[in-house]
């Protein structure tokens, strides 16, 4: 589990656990700040101390390899995994370069040093100032609150009212500061992933041009660079989408914080001041405690916690409640007090003080008192105001009408579905189209409504349904496979879940996915790839019932589900699956890395090859998962290329034909991006290697039976890095397999060609 999301509603409770979460976020940002400082210092050493280049570079590589990003939530997308692993990949590359002592670094100030320092000062530096301000406001608010609560109830009413107003103003100001600080913390946590890695990417590109083998190395690195750029762009796009949702949620909570108070039918919680009586003549004292009341058992748990003492949490005390009575001011010179009759302490009455009159009523109601207040159990999403959209025949007709018009009039429009129409026109069109009494308008021929208005209206209709098209009930099941597993298992899980949807939902979803696949097929003109469409339609088609920061952090996984639906719509919506797995996120067997071959050649290219992870159990079906690129129109998506190691073009090469800002689909396993870093053949070996089919003297000396009788089967896919090696898919059968002169390698025949085979990629038959 990574860092916990910081819910805005917790800013109003200000619980001990909430403060602990804030501390964890602060510690992570401090770690990032220290990391960037260290990286900056090491970078200066690389520039100013060429004589000590080797030592400085190894330290730099170590710093990269040891750092890992923390993430919010319980899982990472494939793009985030690639970004997380990128620092380790960079570290490994630097160490390989140091072994050859060929590294020369120039002009890195503009590409590495300034962006990192700018990020550290402009973002991480401001967090420190915000932290001090937040701590100061905490001190001011709780001091004023205690002063208010200690006021005598016998003071004149105007004085009491004035004091209440002052504290309420300070409370609102404190909560505003708390909301802003929490939002800032989470924004920086997400931003650092690409703000830290992108300068590193530019730095590497600069460094490679000055190597003795710079040209070949740059070609090798270019594959990985392009894949990582797409990973970063995907992460940035999802960050922007999530950030806008977070700001909207924060705005709604500011407008009605009481509606978002975290309560449940099971328990309620908040701060109470508990009276602790002492022997005469010491009187009594009031101690602030964070209390949780479990309604069914009538147990009150009390934890001592003082925000001003460094946030130290005291011991927990639990009592069983018998009854709760309001304590009047004529009995005690303090307001908002309650007397709690304790079951497990006969004759003992515990006096507590709430924070306000509304808070007192809240606790009275929760503990079985007679006074009641509005009670909220979280806030759920509601349909758009004034729009009664239903998934009926009228709605289905509108969806078909809209799709026909878009495909007829605007399939090549740039930014289709991203460019929005005028809000008033969009609402007017939707009200017209879902009105059973109005005459149906043929949008394909009508000039009254432009394409962007029609696309926005279709999205508004889907958002305005009483329940998302993919239903609240199946939300968690759809999200689960997107958080792990192989590409094949994800597709299979989504396939099964789609056929659990109500018939009308599945029908509309199928129409929409077929249409979006057509849109993606024209991505060279409209720039709307599968990944871009996933960002647009993820929150529209599926969402949880409650609005929380944790739910917003799952937006990236919603996008992945939609990408899978678009890319595999023909398979998913054609027929119900024959069988469904018990677990949608099945474990994946990872192929060994290229480095595990332990090559003995001194002039081998330095690129690291990481064959794509593949579920061996699903090998027989892997070829059917490849989708014709031209039919999908997305050069950047690898979610359907789960076993395409032997294709003539790598995904990175294909992306040359499209803008780099187009996103990569994240429906694939993270190994697919790593597999892009391959060596297309190193020219430095051309003088050493003999043709693969040539029989050498050493071959003739080997036992004849080993050449004619031994066979092997591939258990992992592999792409050749040199003419003397063989490329193959999982399940390939090699004939005439012999041990090679090079450690860790075999020689064998495949489809009439003889060449080298990595020994740990096959099993002998």
PDB file of C-alpha atoms in Angstrom, residues 79 82-83 86 90 193-194 197-203 205 221-238 636 652 655-656 658-665 673 676:
ATOM      1  CA  UNK A  79       2.600   3.872 -17.404  1.00  0.00           C
ATOM      2  CA  UNK A  82       7.359   2.223 -16.411  1.00  0.00           C
ATOM      3  CA  UNK A  83       8.040   5.677 -14.974  1.00  0.00           C
ATOM      4  CA  UNK A  86      12.825   4.312 -15.470  1.00  0.00           C
ATOM      5  CA  UNK A  90      18.842   4.900 -16.267  1.00  0.00           C
ATOM      6  CA  UNK A 193       6.641  11.667 -11.359  1.00  0.00           C
ATOM      7  CA  UNK A 194       6.941  13.429 -14.673  1.00  0.00           C
ATOM      8  CA  UNK A 197      11.830  12.036 -14.928  1.00  0.00           C
ATOM      9  CA  UNK A 198      11.443  14.299 -17.968  1.00  0.00           C
ATOM     10  CA  UNK A 199      14.633  16.296 -17.265  1.00  0.00           C
ATOM     11  CA  UNK A 200      16.460  13.021 -16.814  1.00  0.00           C
ATOM     12  CA  UNK A 201      15.195  11.867 -20.177  1.00  0.00           C
ATOM     13  CA  UNK A 202      16.483  15.026 -21.866  1.00  0.00           C
ATOM     14  CA  UNK A 203      19.805  14.668 -20.037  1.00  0.00           C
ATOM     15  CA  UNK A 205      19.559  12.222 -24.881  1.00  0.00           C
ATOM     16  CA  UNK A 221      17.981   4.374 -26.463  1.00  0.00           C
ATOM     17  CA  UNK A 222      15.529   6.003 -28.843  1.00  0.00           C
ATOM     18  CA  UNK A 223      13.136   3.052 -28.534  1.00  0.00           C
ATOM     19  CA  UNK A 224      12.969   3.296 -24.781  1.00  0.00           C
ATOM     20  CA  UNK A 225      12.891   7.083 -24.864  1.00  0.00           C
ATOM     21  CA  UNK A 226       9.813   7.157 -27.084  1.00  0.00           C
ATOM     22  CA  UNK A 227       7.992   4.611 -24.971  1.00  0.00           C
ATOM     23  CA  UNK A 228       8.792   6.537 -21.818  1.00  0.00           C
ATOM     24  CA  UNK A 229       7.714   9.822 -23.399  1.00  0.00           C
ATOM     25  CA  UNK A 230       4.366   8.240 -24.120  1.00  0.00           C
ATOM     26  CA  UNK A 231       4.209   6.874 -20.550  1.00  0.00           C
ATOM     27  CA  UNK A 232       4.922  10.363 -19.231  1.00  0.00           C
ATOM     28  CA  UNK A 233       2.381  11.956 -21.546  1.00  0.00           C
ATOM     29  CA  UNK A 234      -0.249   9.438 -20.468  1.00  0.00           C
ATOM     30  CA  UNK A 235       0.535  10.115 -16.819  1.00  0.00           C
ATOM     31  CA  UNK A 236       0.424  13.862 -17.402  1.00  0.00           C
ATOM     32  CA  UNK A 237      -2.923  13.623 -19.218  1.00  0.00           C
ATOM     33  CA  UNK A 238      -4.393  11.537 -16.411  1.00  0.00           C
ATOM     34  CA  UNK A 636       0.794   4.375 -29.845  1.00  0.00           C
ATOM     35  CA  UNK A 652       8.320   2.805 -30.977  1.00  0.00           C
ATOM     36  CA  UNK A 655       5.101   6.124 -33.408  1.00  0.00           C
ATOM     37  CA  UNK A 656       7.408   7.998 -35.797  1.00  0.00           C
ATOM     38  CA  UNK A 658       2.331  10.209 -35.246  1.00  0.00           C
ATOM     39  CA  UNK A 659       2.769  13.221 -32.899  1.00  0.00           C
ATOM     40  CA  UNK A 660       4.558  12.438 -29.664  1.00  0.00           C
ATOM     41  CA  UNK A 661       1.835  14.028 -27.581  1.00  0.00           C
ATOM     42  CA  UNK A 662      -0.543  11.231 -28.497  1.00  0.00           C
ATOM     43  CA  UNK A 663      -0.908   8.889 -25.535  1.00  0.00           C
ATOM     44  CA  UNK A 664      -0.006   5.219 -25.272  1.00  0.00           C
ATOM     45  CA  UNK A 665      -2.762   2.888 -24.249  1.00  0.00           C
ATOM     46  CA  UNK A 673       7.021  -0.754 -22.888  1.00  0.00           C
ATOM     47  CA  UNK A 676      10.702  -1.623 -26.806  1.00  0.00           C
TER      48      UNK A 676
END
